[in-house]
Amino acid sequence: MRTKMATGENIPLRSVEYRKGKGLKYSRFNSEDESSSMDEVPLMLSEDGFESEDGESLLSRSRQPQKKGLSAFSDGVKNCWDSCCECLLSRCRRRTEPKPRTVWFNRADRNEERYPPNVIRNQKFNIITFVPGVLYDQFKFFLNLYFLVVALSQFIPDLKIGYLYTYWAPLGFVLSVTMCREAVDEINRWRRDREVNSQQYKKLTNRGVVRVSSADIQVSDLIYVEKNQRVPADMVFLKTTEKNGACFIRTDQLDGETDWKLRLAIPSTQALAIDSDLLHIEANVYAEKPQRNIHSFIGNFSRNDENKAEDSLSVENTLWSNTVVASGTALGVVIYTGAETRSVMNTSHPPSKVGLLDLEINRLTKVLFFAVVVLSLVMMILKGFGGPWYRYFFRFILLFSYIIPISLRVNLDMGKAAYSWMISRDKEIPGTVVRSSTITEDLGRILYLLSDKTGTLTQNEMVFKKIHLGTVSFSGDSMDEVVSHLRTAYAHPTVAGQPASTTSTPSRKGSSTPQPPPPQIRRTVVTRVLEAVKALALCHNVTPVYESEEEENEAVEADQVEADQEGDKTITYQASSPDEVALVTWTEEIGLKLIRRDLTSMQLMTPSGAIQTYDILQVFPFTSESKRMGIIVREEVTGEITFYMKGADVVMSSIVQYNDWLDEECGNMAREGLRTLVVAKKTLTEEQYQDFESRYSSAKLSVQDRALKVSAVVESLERDMELLCLTGVEDKLQADVRPTLELLRNAGIKVWMLTGDKLETAECIAKSSRLVSRTQTIHVFKQVSNRAEAHLELNAFRRKNDSALVIRGDSMEVCLKYYEHEFMELACQCPAVIICRCSPTQKAEVVRLIKQHTRRRCAAIGDGGNDVSMIQAADAGIGIVGKEGKQASLAADFSITQFKHVGKLLVVHGRNSYKRSASLSQFVIHRGLIISTMQAVFSSVFYFVSVALYQGFLMVGYATVYTMFPVFSLVLDQDVTPQIAITYPELYKELTKGRSLSFKTFFIWVLISIYQGGIIMFGALLLFDADFVHIVAISFTSLILTELLMVALTVRTWHWAMVIAEVFSLGIYVASLAIFKEYFDESFILSLTFFWKVTVITLVSCLPLYVLKYLRKKFSPPSYSKLS
C-alpha cells in the first residue's frame, strides 16, 4: 500500500478525497493503523493524503450523485466506446502479463505461449517513424512551431510580406541539421545493435551442434557459452567442462561488480556422461515469471523418465544475459529472452533530453509572442477596425514576427556544436566524447551529481596494508618480519606450538574419548603470526585459477595440482569480494599459498614447499545482515577441526574474547581510510562438531523461519572466540578523486554515491575519498521493513544536523513507499548521501525523484552496464570508459576516461557553455527586438501602414552576413580563464540560480532594444532629406553599426576571431552599399552628410550604454572581475 502524508495538523482522522486515476486518498492514518503511537511523533507531511491501492472504493462511488436520463445514457455510450477502444488497443499491442513457465529441453513446440524474440534494440525510431518522430520533437517547442506557422502563412497572397526564401530557408536549414544529426545517431545505434544481435553461438540439437545468431535464440534452446563469451539470454546452468560442476562468471555489465561470481550446474544434469544425453531425457525447468531482481531466482528442475529426479533452483544455478563466462564452457537451457531478460528489464529506454536553457528560451518566446500580439492589437486600435481589419491584424503580426528571430535556433544549435568541439579538443581531458550536443549548457547548471562507486571513484583494486596482532602490528617495510616469523614457525614447529611431525600425530577422527584442550600458554609473536596467517589463508571463498605463462588468456585445467607443477603456471584468485583476494594474495606473498580449492577441500603450500590439505566441512557466506563470514575446516593429517570467522568490528567485538585494543585500533585504521576485518578462531572437538552438524542440518530442512533457525544454530558456535588479528585493506581510489570531490563540493554540487556494494565498504570509500569531509558526521540509517520503523528512523535522522546519510536500498524503498516527500526533503538537505545495495532500477528511480522534488539539474556518472539506467534518467549522463567496458560510455551524453575529468567538464566547459549561450540567445533576441521597434515607429509615422520597412535581401542579410559572424563569435567569449574557474569553483554556484538568462536580464535587453530602435528610427526620420530611400540608408547603416558596437560592448575577453568577425562583417556591408543600388543612393552614401548623420545616430544609441557599463564595473563589479 503506497501512502503519502498530508500537510496540516487538524485534519479529520478519516477524511477522504477521491482523485482521478489515483483512487482513494486518506489525509490521516486509518483507525486500524499498525502503530497508533506514530501519531504522537511529529513528522513533516506531504501535500497528498494516503493513497489506497484499491482504486475506486464503494465509499467514493457512494458519494457521487446518481445520474439519470440522457446523462446516464451518454455515460453508458462513452464507457462502451472506451472499453471497445481499450480492447482493440490491447489486441494490437499483443502485450500479455508475464507468467511462470515450464520449459522443456530443446522442445520449443511444447512452450505454453509465445515469448519475445531475443533481439536487442536501442533505436528511438525506425524507417517509418523517423521523419514524423524528429518533426514532432522539433515542433513540440513553441519557437519552432511559431516559425512553421509564419512560414506557411506566406503561401496566402493577402498575408505575404516578403520573399518565401526569407522564411523557409532558415527553417529548412534548422530541420536539415537536426534530421542529419539524428540520422547519424540512429545509424550508429543500429550498427551497435546489429553487432550484438549477430553474434554466433553453438546450439545443441538432434542434428548435432549447429551455429545460431543471438537474435535467433528461443526459449528452451540448449546453448553453449564458451569462455570470455557473453551470455545471450537468461539461462539455467546445466553442464560445464569444469570437473567440479561449477564455473565463474563476470557480472560487471549487470551489477557493476568486477568480482567473479561462482555458478553451480544442476547436479542431475552435470552427472550425465555426454552433452547429447540432455536430448534423450524427459526433463523440464519450472521458472518463476520474469523479474527485475538480479539477485534472486525461484525454480525447479524435474526429470520425469525412469531416473526420476528433482532439484530446487536458485540464483546460483542461473546465467543471466549480458554476463560473461570466465572459466570453462557452460551449457544452459534458455528460460527468458529479449525484453524478459533481467538485463533488459533493468534498463530503461533512453529519453529525448532537452536542456534547461532551451526550456527557458521556449518560455521567453511565448512572452515575445504575447508582445507581438499586443503590439499588433495596439496598432490595429490606433489604425481603426475599418475594412478587412483581420487581414491587417495578421499582417502586423507577420511584420513584427522578427521579435522572435528564426536565427535564434540556428545560432544556438551552431553554438552547441562549437561547445562540443571545444570539449573534445581539450588536451587536459583527453578522450572526452560528446554524444549529445543538445545539452552541453546543462553541465553549467548541475546541483546534484550521482556517482557509482566501483570503477568510478575507485579502481576496485585492493591492497593489503596492515595487520595488528594485539601486541604488535606490521605494515609496509615491516612485512619482511612476518615472512621471517612464518618461516621460523614452519621450520621449527615446536617453537610455534605445532606438533613436530604432522605425519606422526594421530587423527581425532577415530578418537572415542574427547581430548582435553591444550594448556593455555603465553603465545610468542611467531605463534600469533602463524595462527593469523593460517586463518587468513583458510577463511575465505577464494578459488585459484591457473593460466599458462605462454598463453595468459587460455585457461589450463589444473584440478589435481602437484607441487612440482607450480613453477610454470600463473595463478590468479577469483572471489565474490576483492577484499578476500587481497588477503589471500598477501598470504601468498609472505609464503603460505593457496594452490587448490574445490567444493569440499582446499590445499595450502607452506614456505618449505609442503602441501597441507584441509577438508571444508561448512561455509557460512557473508551477508549484509550478519556482516561476517565463517568456515569450518578439518586438517587432513591431524584431524583437528577449527572454526574460523572474520567480519566487521561492530559484530565481531561481541563475539571474541575480552580485549583492550580492538576498538582503538579499528578507529585508527578507519581514520587511515582502510577497510578493517576482525579475524577469530575456535577449536572444536569431533563431538562438538557432530552435535552442531545435526542441529544445522535440521534447521536447513525446516520450512518455516528457516533463516532464523539457521542463524540461531550458527550463533551457538560464535561465543568466546579467540581473537587472532585485525587486518587493514585499502581500496585504490581513482587518480585525483579527493581533489575532484573537494572541487565539486566547493562549487556547490552535492555528490551522492549509489552502489550495489556492502554498506561497510561504501561507508569506508566515502571516508577515504573525502566524499564525506572530516568535519562531518555519518548517520547510518537502520534497517527498516515497515512503516512504523521508517517513521521512527526518519524522526531520528531529522535530529542530525549536517550529517552524511548512509542507507541501504531496501530501507530506502520502504521510506519511499510511505514517506516519499519527507525522505527526499531530508536527503536533499544532506551534504552527501551514500546508498548501498542499490539495484540499477533503484539508481534510475533516485535520479527521477531528485529531479521531481528539487526541480534542479541532476547529473549521473558511472562506468558499468548497471549504471546505464541512471545515466539515461539524469539530465546529463556521463560515462567512464573503464574496466567494466564501454556500455555506460556508449549510453551516456558525455564520455570521459577518468573521474577527475568531470571537474573541468562541469566547472570550466559547463560554465562557459551556459554563459555563452545565455549571452548569445539574449543578443539574438535583441537583434530582433530592435528592428521590430523600428518597424513599429515606421508604421506609426506613416499612418499605421502594414508595409515592411526593409525589403528583400536587406532583411535576410541583417540576420545573416551582416551580423551573424560577430554575434556567433560570442561563443568564444569567457569571463575568466580556465585556471581561475578551477581555482575558484565558487564561481560555479552563481550559475545554478540561472541569473545569466532570467526575466530580469531579458527585460533589460528589451529596454535597450526599445531605446536603440527608437533612437535610430526617429533620428533617421528627423535627419532624412525629401527622398524616402535616404531613410533606409541612414537607419539601416546605423542599425548595422549599432549591432557591431553592441557585440563589442558585450564581449568580456577578446579573441582574435572576434576582431576578424567584426572587421569582416563591416567590410561585407560596405561592399554591399555599392552593389545593391536599388536600396541605396550611391551619391548620397558617399557624401559627408550621410557620414555625420549616421555617426550621430550611432553614438546616441550606443554611447549611454558604454557609460553605464563603465559605471557598473566601477561601483558594482561582478564577482569574476575581482579575480581576473
Coordinates of N, CA and C in Angstrom, one line a residue, residues 19 92 215 327 336 390 402 418 515 617 634 667 684 703 729 822 826 873:
R19 N -9.3 11.2 -6.2 CA -8.7 11.9 -7.3 C -8.7 10.9 -8.5
C92 N -4.0 -5.0 -30.5 CA -2.9 -4.6 -31.4 C -1.6 -4.7 -30.8
A215 N 20.1 -13.3 -32.1 CA 18.7 -12.9 -32.4 C 17.8 -14.1 -32.6
S327 N 35.3 -19.1 -16.9 CA 36.0 -20.3 -16.8 C 35.3 -21.4 -17.4
Y336 N 14.5 -17.2 -20.4 CA 13.9 -15.9 -20.8 C 14.7 -15.3 -21.9
Y390 N -9.1 42.2 -40.0 CA -8.4 41.0 -39.5 C -7.2 40.7 -40.4
Y402 N 9.7 39.4 -36.4 CA 11.1 39.4 -36.2 C 11.5 39.6 -34.8
A418 N 29.7 24.0 -31.5 CA 31.1 24.6 -31.2 C 31.5 24.2 -29.8
Q515 N 39.5 -35.3 23.6 CA 40.7 -35.0 24.2 C 40.6 -33.6 24.8
L617 N 34.2 -28.4 5.8 CA 33.0 -29.0 6.4 C 31.8 -28.1 6.3
R634 N 38.7 -29.2 8.6 CA 39.4 -30.2 9.3 C 40.7 -30.5 8.6
G667 N 39.5 2.1 15.1 CA 39.3 3.5 14.8 C 40.5 4.1 14.1
L684 N 37.2 -27.0 17.7 CA 36.1 -27.8 18.1 C 36.5 -29.3 18.2
V703 N 10.7 -25.7 7.1 CA 10.0 -24.9 6.2 C 9.8 -23.5 6.7
V729 N 42.8 -3.2 4.8 CA 43.0 -3.3 3.3 C 42.6 -2.0 2.7
E822 N 8.8 13.3 2.6 CA 9.6 13.5 3.8 C 11.1 13.1 3.6
L826 N 14.6 15.5 3.5 CA 15.7 15.3 4.4 C 17.0 14.9 3.7
A873 N 18.5 8.4 -17.2 CA 17.5 9.1 -16.5 C 17.9 10.5 -16.1

